mmCIF file of C-alpha atoms in Angstrom:
data_model
loop_
_atom_site.group_PDB
_atom_site.id
_atom_site.type_symbol
_atom_site.label_atom_id
_atom_site.label_comp_id
_atom_site.label_asym_id
_atom_site.label_seq_id
_atom_site.Cartn_x
_atom_site.Cartn_y
_atom_site.Cartn_z
ATOM 1 C CA MET A 53 -13.772 -7.714 -8.381
ATOM 2 C CA PHE A 54 -11.796 -9.207 -5.466
ATOM 3 C CA ALA A 55 -14.430 -7.923 -3.021
ATOM 4 C CA GLN A 56 -17.220 -9.204 -5.239
ATOM 5 C CA LEU A 57 -15.571 -12.613 -5.405
ATOM 6 C CA ALA A 58 -15.502 -12.695 -1.606
ATOM 7 C CA ARG A 59 -19.154 -11.665 -1.346
ATOM 8 C CA THR A 60 -20.678 -13.930 -4.026
ATOM 9 C CA GLY A 61 -18.286 -16.867 -4.336
ATOM 10 C CA ASP A 62 -18.841 -16.714 -8.104
ATOM 11 C CA THR A 63 -15.522 -17.082 -9.949
ATOM 12 C CA ARG A 64 -16.863 -16.940 -13.497
ATOM 13 C CA GLU A 65 -16.398 -13.173 -13.846
ATOM 14 C CA VAL A 66 -12.711 -13.537 -12.952
ATOM 15 C CA SER A 67 -12.050 -16.179 -15.602
ATOM 16 C CA GLU A 68 -14.047 -14.239 -18.184
ATOM 17 C CA LEU A 69 -12.100 -11.037 -17.539
ATOM 18 C CA LEU A 70 -8.697 -12.722 -17.700
ATOM 19 C CA SER A 71 -9.654 -14.588 -20.870
ATOM 20 C CA LYS A 72 -11.037 -11.393 -22.474
ATOM 21 C CA HIS A 73 -7.677 -9.690 -22.023
ATOM 22 C CA SER A 74 -5.716 -12.746 -23.171
ATOM 23 C CA LEU A 75 -4.116 -13.170 -19.744
ATOM 24 C CA VAL A 76 -4.712 -16.940 -19.688
ATOM 25 C CA GLU A 77 -4.350 -19.748 -22.176
ATOM 26 C CA GLN A 78 -6.872 -22.232 -23.530
ATOM 27 C CA ASP A 79 -6.095 -24.648 -20.712
ATOM 28 C CA VAL A 80 -7.844 -22.395 -18.188
ATOM 29 C CA GLU A 81 -10.304 -25.077 -17.121
ATOM 30 C CA THR A 82 -7.472 -27.320 -15.943
ATOM 31 C CA LEU A 83 -6.328 -24.740 -13.405
ATOM 32 C CA ARG A 84 -7.266 -23.956 -9.828
ATOM 33 C CA LEU A 85 -8.307 -20.368 -9.176
ATOM 34 C CA ASP A 86 -5.038 -19.469 -7.409
ATOM 35 C CA GLU A 87 -3.114 -20.856 -10.403
ATOM 36 C CA LEU A 88 -5.287 -18.776 -12.721
ATOM 37 C CA PHE A 89 -4.454 -15.597 -10.780
ATOM 38 C CA GLU A 90 -0.753 -16.439 -10.874
ATOM 39 C CA ARG A 91 -0.909 -17.073 -14.606
ATOM 40 C CA GLY A 92 -2.671 -13.749 -15.196
ATOM 41 C CA TRP A 93 -0.231 -11.909 -12.923
ATOM 42 C CA ASN A 94 2.817 -13.232 -14.758
ATOM 43 C CA ARG A 95 1.409 -12.070 -18.070
ATOM 44 C CA LEU A 96 0.462 -8.679 -16.656
ATOM 45 C CA ALA A 97 3.826 -8.102 -14.957
ATOM 46 C CA THR A 98 5.627 -8.862 -18.207
ATOM 47 C CA SER A 99 3.473 -7.160 -20.813
ATOM 48 C CA TYR A 100 1.532 -4.361 -19.091
ATOM 49 C CA ARG A 101 3.186 -2.934 -15.965
ATOM 50 C CA ASN A 102 0.319 -0.892 -14.606
ATOM 51 C CA GLU A 103 0.021 0.589 -11.117
ATOM 52 C CA TYR A 104 -1.160 -2.696 -9.580
ATOM 53 C CA VAL A 105 1.988 -4.429 -10.783
ATOM 54 C CA TYR A 106 4.096 -1.840 -8.953
ATOM 55 C CA LYS A 107 1.993 -2.050 -5.772
ATOM 56 C CA ASN A 108 2.178 -5.822 -5.697
ATOM 57 C CA GLU A 109 5.931 -5.848 -6.312
ATOM 58 C CA LEU A 110 6.331 -3.410 -3.387
ATOM 59 C CA ALA A 111 4.235 -5.690 -1.145
ATOM 60 C CA THR A 112 6.200 -8.801 -2.084
ATOM 61 C CA ARG A 113 9.709 -7.382 -2.166
ATOM 62 C CA LEU A 114 9.513 -4.964 0.777
ATOM 63 C CA VAL A 115 7.191 -6.738 3.201
ATOM 64 C CA PHE A 116 7.634 -10.436 2.420
ATOM 65 C CA LYS A 117 11.289 -10.478 1.361
ATOM 66 C CA ARG A 118 13.037 -7.508 2.999
ATOM 67 C CA HIS A 119 11.027 -7.225 6.236
ATOM 68 C CA SER A 120 8.180 -9.433 7.481
ATOM 69 C CA PRO A 121 4.385 -9.086 7.307
ATOM 70 C CA ARG A 122 4.394 -9.611 11.094
ATOM 71 C CA THR A 123 6.454 -6.482 11.751
ATOM 72 C CA ALA A 124 6.050 -4.191 8.733
ATOM 73 C CA GLY A 125 2.810 -2.292 8.189
ATOM 74 C CA PHE A 126 1.722 -2.022 4.541
ATOM 75 C CA GLN A 127 -0.897 0.569 3.662
ATOM 76 C CA VAL A 128 -2.320 0.986 0.156
ATOM 77 C CA GLU A 129 -3.637 4.417 -0.879
ATOM 78 C CA LEU A 130 -3.396 6.529 2.257
ATOM 79 C CA ARG A 131 -4.804 10.064 2.038
ATOM 80 C CA VAL A 132 -2.251 12.692 3.077
ATOM 81 C CA GLY A 133 -3.337 16.303 2.824
ATOM 82 C CA GLY A 134 -4.648 16.801 -0.692
ATOM 83 C CA SER A 135 -2.917 13.700 -2.090
ATOM 84 C CA ILE A 136 -3.125 9.918 -1.797
ATOM 85 C CA ALA A 137 0.121 8.028 -1.221
ATOM 86 C CA ASP A 138 0.111 4.855 -3.354
ATOM 87 C CA VAL A 139 1.922 2.750 -0.744
ATOM 88 C CA VAL A 140 3.127 3.439 2.802
ATOM 89 C CA VAL A 141 5.401 1.072 4.722
ATOM 90 C CA ALA A 142 5.893 1.390 8.494
ATOM 91 C CA ASN A 143 8.736 -0.623 9.956
ATOM 92 C CA GLY A 144 10.780 1.345 12.477
ATOM 93 C CA THR A 145 10.094 4.473 10.460
ATOM 94 C CA THR A 146 7.575 5.627 7.852
ATOM 95 C CA THR A 147 8.200 5.498 4.097
ATOM 96 C CA ALA A 148 5.823 6.683 1.372
ATOM 97 C CA TYR A 149 6.046 5.411 -2.222
ATOM 98 C CA GLU A 150 4.537 7.316 -5.132
ATOM 99 C CA ILE A 151 4.235 5.117 -8.221
ATOM 100 C CA LYS A 152 4.877 6.570 -11.668
ATOM 101 C CA THR A 153 4.588 3.817 -14.229
ATOM 102 C CA GLU A 154 5.795 4.080 -17.804
ATOM 103 C CA PHE A 155 2.240 5.169 -18.687
ATOM 104 C CA ASP A 156 2.080 8.058 -16.180
ATOM 105 C CA THR A 157 3.065 11.706 -16.440
ATOM 106 C CA SER A 158 4.678 13.825 -13.734
ATOM 107 C CA LYS A 159 1.526 15.912 -13.388
ATOM 108 C CA ARG A 160 0.855 16.722 -9.694
ATOM 109 C CA LEU A 161 4.091 15.052 -8.620
ATOM 110 C CA THR A 162 5.423 18.267 -7.047
ATOM 111 C CA SER A 163 2.304 18.794 -4.922
ATOM 112 C CA GLN A 164 2.063 15.076 -4.079
ATOM 113 C CA THR A 165 5.601 14.796 -2.760
ATOM 114 C CA ALA A 166 5.211 18.098 -0.896
ATOM 115 C CA ASP A 167 2.228 16.588 0.951
ATOM 116 C CA TYR A 168 4.127 13.371 1.714
ATOM 117 C CA LEU A 169 7.103 15.307 3.091
ATOM 118 C CA LYS A 170 4.767 16.741 5.742
ATOM 119 C CA ALA A 171 4.019 13.273 7.102
ATOM 120 C CA PHE A 172 6.728 10.706 6.353
ATOM 121 C CA ASP A 173 10.360 10.209 7.254
ATOM 122 C CA LYS A 174 11.272 8.876 3.807
ATOM 123 C CA VAL A 175 9.589 9.597 0.466
ATOM 124 C CA TYR A 176 10.326 7.692 -2.743
ATOM 125 C CA VAL A 177 9.103 7.751 -6.321
ATOM 126 C CA VAL A 178 9.048 4.287 -7.918
ATOM 127 C CA THR A 179 9.300 4.260 -11.683
ATOM 128 C CA HIS A 180 10.466 2.591 -14.877
ATOM 129 C CA PRO A 181 14.208 2.737 -15.731
ATOM 130 C CA ALA A 182 13.495 4.905 -18.783
ATOM 131 C CA HIS A 183 12.038 7.710 -16.649
ATOM 132 C CA VAL A 184 14.665 7.987 -13.924
ATOM 133 C CA SER A 185 16.573 10.910 -15.439
ATOM 134 C CA ARG A 186 13.469 13.021 -15.845
ATOM 135 C CA TYR A 187 12.290 12.496 -12.281
ATOM 136 C CA GLU A 188 15.772 13.039 -10.899
ATOM 137 C CA ARG A 189 15.705 16.549 -12.359
ATOM 138 C CA GLU A 190 12.190 17.351 -11.208
ATOM 139 C CA LEU A 191 12.073 15.990 -7.667
ATOM 140 C CA ASP A 192 12.772 17.707 -4.352
ATOM 141 C CA SER A 193 16.302 16.742 -3.283
ATOM 142 C CA ARG A 194 14.889 14.962 -0.200
ATOM 143 C CA VAL A 195 12.848 12.557 -2.338
ATOM 144 C CA GLY A 196 14.491 9.291 -3.351
ATOM 145 C CA LEU A 197 14.085 7.243 -6.515
ATOM 146 C CA VAL A 198 13.559 3.500 -6.865
ATOM 147 C CA VAL A 199 13.570 1.658 -10.179
ATOM 148 C CA LEU A 200 11.420 -1.371 -10.935
ATOM 149 C CA SER A 201 13.584 -3.141 -13.463
ATOM 150 C CA ASN A 202 12.427 -5.287 -16.341
ATOM 151 C CA GLN A 203 13.573 -8.253 -14.246
ATOM 152 C CA HIS A 204 11.145 -7.147 -11.486
ATOM 153 C CA SER A 205 13.780 -6.097 -8.974
ATOM 154 C CA LEU A 206 13.445 -2.895 -6.944
ATOM 155 C CA THR A 207 16.738 -1.033 -7.162
ATOM 156 C CA PRO A 208 17.428 2.175 -5.216
ATOM 157 C CA TYR A 209 18.709 4.828 -7.632
ATOM 158 C CA ARG A 210 18.778 7.771 -5.214
ATOM 159 C CA GLU A 211 18.394 7.404 -1.439
ATOM 160 C CA ALA A 212 15.728 9.495 0.258
ATOM 161 C CA ALA A 213 16.912 11.877 2.974
ATOM 162 C CA SER A 214 15.491 11.493 6.490
ATOM 163 C CA ASN A 215 12.698 13.997 6.849
ATOM 164 C CA LYS A 216 11.203 13.345 10.279
ATOM 165 C CA ASP A 217 12.421 16.680 11.673
ATOM 166 C CA ASN A 218 10.240 18.480 9.114
ATOM 167 C CA ILE A 219 6.953 16.630 9.588
ATOM 168 C CA ASP A 220 3.734 18.486 10.371
ATOM 169 C CA PRO A 221 1.725 17.220 13.406
ATOM 170 C CA HIS A 222 -1.506 18.585 11.953
ATOM 171 C CA THR A 223 -1.047 16.608 8.711
ATOM 172 C CA ILE A 224 -0.166 13.429 10.586
ATOM 173 C CA PHE A 225 -3.085 13.793 12.994
ATOM 174 C CA ARG A 226 -5.462 13.958 10.023
ATOM 175 C CA CYS A 227 -3.993 10.654 8.735
ATOM 176 C CA MET A 228 -4.756 8.879 12.002
ATOM 177 C CA ARG A 229 -7.967 7.118 12.987
ATOM 178 C CA ARG A 230 -9.912 8.053 16.113
ATOM 179 C CA GLU A 231 -8.735 5.092 18.188
ATOM 180 C CA GLU A 232 -5.159 5.699 17.037
ATOM 181 C CA TYR A 233 -4.890 9.326 18.141
ATOM 182 C CA ILE A 234 -6.673 8.626 21.431
ATOM 183 C CA THR A 235 -4.185 5.802 22.118
ATOM 184 C CA ALA A 236 -1.307 8.112 21.177
ATOM 185 C CA ILE A 237 -2.447 10.861 23.556
ATOM 186 C CA GLU A 238 -3.106 8.420 26.400
ATOM 187 C CA THR A 239 0.333 6.826 25.914
ATOM 188 C CA VAL A 240 2.312 10.069 25.824
ATOM 189 C CA VAL A 241 0.212 12.581 27.788
ATOM 190 C CA GLY A 242 -2.273 10.646 29.927
ATOM 191 C CA PRO A 243 -5.946 9.635 30.018
ATOM 192 C CA VAL A 244 -8.341 11.501 27.746
ATOM 193 C CA PRO A 245 -11.289 12.764 29.835
ATOM 194 C CA PRO A 246 -14.837 11.768 28.830
ATOM 195 C CA MET A 247 -16.294 14.296 26.416
ATOM 196 C CA PRO A 248 -18.775 14.424 23.509
ATOM 197 C CA ASN A 249 -17.604 12.880 20.233
ATOM 198 C CA GLY A 250 -17.812 16.285 18.571
ATOM 199 C CA LEU A 251 -15.142 17.683 20.904
ATOM 200 C CA ILE A 252 -12.741 14.814 21.461
ATOM 201 C CA ALA A 253 -10.948 15.150 18.099
ATOM 202 C CA ALA A 254 -10.221 18.849 18.629
ATOM 203 C CA HIS A 255 -9.044 18.175 22.205
ATOM 204 C CA CYS A 256 -6.702 15.389 21.113
ATOM 205 C CA GLU A 257 -5.352 17.369 18.160
ATOM 206 C CA GLU A 258 -4.495 20.312 20.413
ATOM 207 C CA LEU A 259 -2.499 17.962 22.676
ATOM 208 C CA PHE A 260 -0.976 16.111 19.699
ATOM 209 C CA ARG A 261 0.382 19.348 18.230
ATOM 210 C CA GLN A 262 2.217 20.003 21.510
ATOM 211 C CA LEU A 263 4.228 16.756 21.245
ATOM 212 C CA THR A 264 7.822 16.773 20.049
ATOM 213 C CA MET A 265 8.574 15.781 16.458
ATOM 214 C CA GLU A 266 10.090 12.528 17.713
ATOM 215 C CA GLN A 267 6.967 11.702 19.738
ATOM 216 C CA VAL A 268 4.675 12.522 16.799
ATOM 217 C CA HIS A 269 6.749 10.342 14.488
ATOM 218 C CA LYS A 270 6.784 7.398 16.902
ATOM 219 C CA CYS A 271 3.011 7.608 17.394
ATOM 220 C CA PHE A 272 2.480 7.547 13.626
ATOM 221 C CA VAL A 273 4.835 4.607 13.087
ATOM 222 C CA LYS A 274 3.081 2.621 15.810
ATOM 223 C CA ALA A 275 -0.400 3.401 14.468
ATOM 224 C CA LEU A 276 0.455 2.417 10.896
ATOM 225 C CA LYS A 277 2.178 -0.796 11.979
ATOM 226 C CA ILE A 278 -0.775 -1.941 14.052
ATOM 227 C CA ARG A 279 -3.202 -1.499 11.132
ATOM 228 C CA THR A 280 -1.939 -4.508 9.168
ATOM 229 C CA THR A 281 0.370 -6.543 11.421
ATOM 230 C CA ASN A 282 -2.236 -8.160 13.643
ATOM 231 C CA LYS A 283 -2.372 -11.959 13.458
ATOM 232 C CA THR A 284 -5.673 -12.057 11.532
ATOM 233 C CA ASP A 285 -4.446 -9.785 8.736
ATOM 234 C CA VAL A 286 -1.039 -11.460 8.530
ATOM 235 C CA ASP A 287 -2.542 -14.960 8.344
ATOM 236 C CA PHE A 288 -4.826 -13.848 5.492
ATOM 237 C CA VAL A 289 -2.282 -12.087 3.275
ATOM 238 C CA THR A 290 0.285 -14.836 3.892
ATOM 239 C CA LYS A 291 -2.115 -17.501 2.602
ATOM 240 C CA LEU A 292 -2.900 -15.564 -0.588
ATOM 241 C CA PRO A 293 -0.921 -16.316 -3.752
ATOM 242 C CA PRO A 294 1.798 -13.683 -4.342
ATOM 243 C CA SER A 295 -0.222 -12.128 -7.177
ATOM 244 C CA LEU A 296 -2.959 -11.049 -4.742
ATOM 245 C CA ARG A 297 -0.960 -9.637 -1.841
ATOM 246 C CA ALA A 298 -1.551 -5.955 -2.601
ATOM 247 C CA LEU A 299 -5.256 -6.674 -3.142
ATOM 248 C CA GLY A 300 -5.337 -8.531 0.162
ATOM 249 C CA TYR A 301 -3.972 -5.493 1.960
ATOM 250 C CA ALA A 302 -6.163 -3.003 0.098
ATOM 251 C CA THR A 303 -9.544 -4.741 0.237
ATOM 252 C CA PRO A 304 -11.539 -4.603 3.482
ATOM 253 C CA LEU A 305 -13.192 -8.011 3.969
ATOM 254 C CA SER A 306 -14.975 -9.643 6.877
ATOM 255 C CA GLY A 307 -13.622 -12.825 8.435
ATOM 256 C CA ARG A 308 -16.271 -14.854 6.634
ATOM 257 C CA GLN A 309 -15.397 -13.261 3.286
ATOM 258 C CA ARG A 310 -11.689 -13.907 3.770
ATOM 259 C CA ALA A 311 -12.359 -17.565 4.535
ATOM 260 C CA ALA A 312 -14.539 -17.788 1.423
ATOM 261 C CA VAL A 313 -11.790 -16.334 -0.795
ATOM 262 C CA LEU A 314 -9.158 -18.704 0.566
ATOM 263 C CA GLY A 315 -11.488 -21.647 -0.023
ATOM 264 C CA LEU A 316 -12.280 -20.598 -3.591
ATOM 265 C CA LEU A 317 -8.605 -20.236 -4.482
ATOM 266 C CA THR A 318 -8.018 -23.962 -3.994
ATOM 267 C CA LYS A 319 -10.901 -25.010 -6.276
ATOM 268 C CA PRO A 320 -10.950 -25.571 -10.069
ATOM 269 C CA VAL A 321 -11.693 -22.556 -12.235
ATOM 270 C CA GLN A 322 -15.393 -22.088 -12.822
ATOM 271 C CA LEU A 323 -16.395 -21.394 -16.434
ATOM 272 C CA SER A 324 -19.686 -20.023 -17.730
#
């Protein structure tokens, strides 16, 4: 819906959806669109803590309060092996967060965290206070636990162990984009010779797998940080209301679409 809003400029579907789920009051037409999103977010975060609530709390509390959007990379839903990490933060090191809300089960958690431990220095499960004991028993001892309290604070319950000596270069290489692994090889090894596109990935991966664990880790940290800490991305997510930060990171939009969204947010809510 966020992408559609950026493409069409039509805000009526947003107001209709929030009203349908009783996430706004009768005074909706007195609000600006950014105020409407904030109103809906507050209701959602209090009464129905779904996965988006967790993702957005991680964006706000880790990137905007603990670190800085200018220095900390924030990636939503990054494929790692056969799993998809809900949130990855890169700021000096790499940390993956798997979200298990109060509505989730622990199904696939063992295989998910095993995949993440092949790529990231720190791995955490973020969950509701009522589920901490269960996950503490089930998780690999290297995986940490963070609790999202009813007061919306993120509290470490069990620290994750550093895992960067156990990462797998093959897994990390497959997480990187073409320009990222070419830059990594050229920085550490030297220029990549001209060759057909069908061969360059295999050539770079062979060289990448010969790097030390420390070099592989540093290349991955740098690549993930660059993805979302450029001035254009930072300016956009910083101007969004707090309720939309995770969406801002997760939704690929053109410059024109981003400008359209920011303009719409300052205007009165449009009703059918």
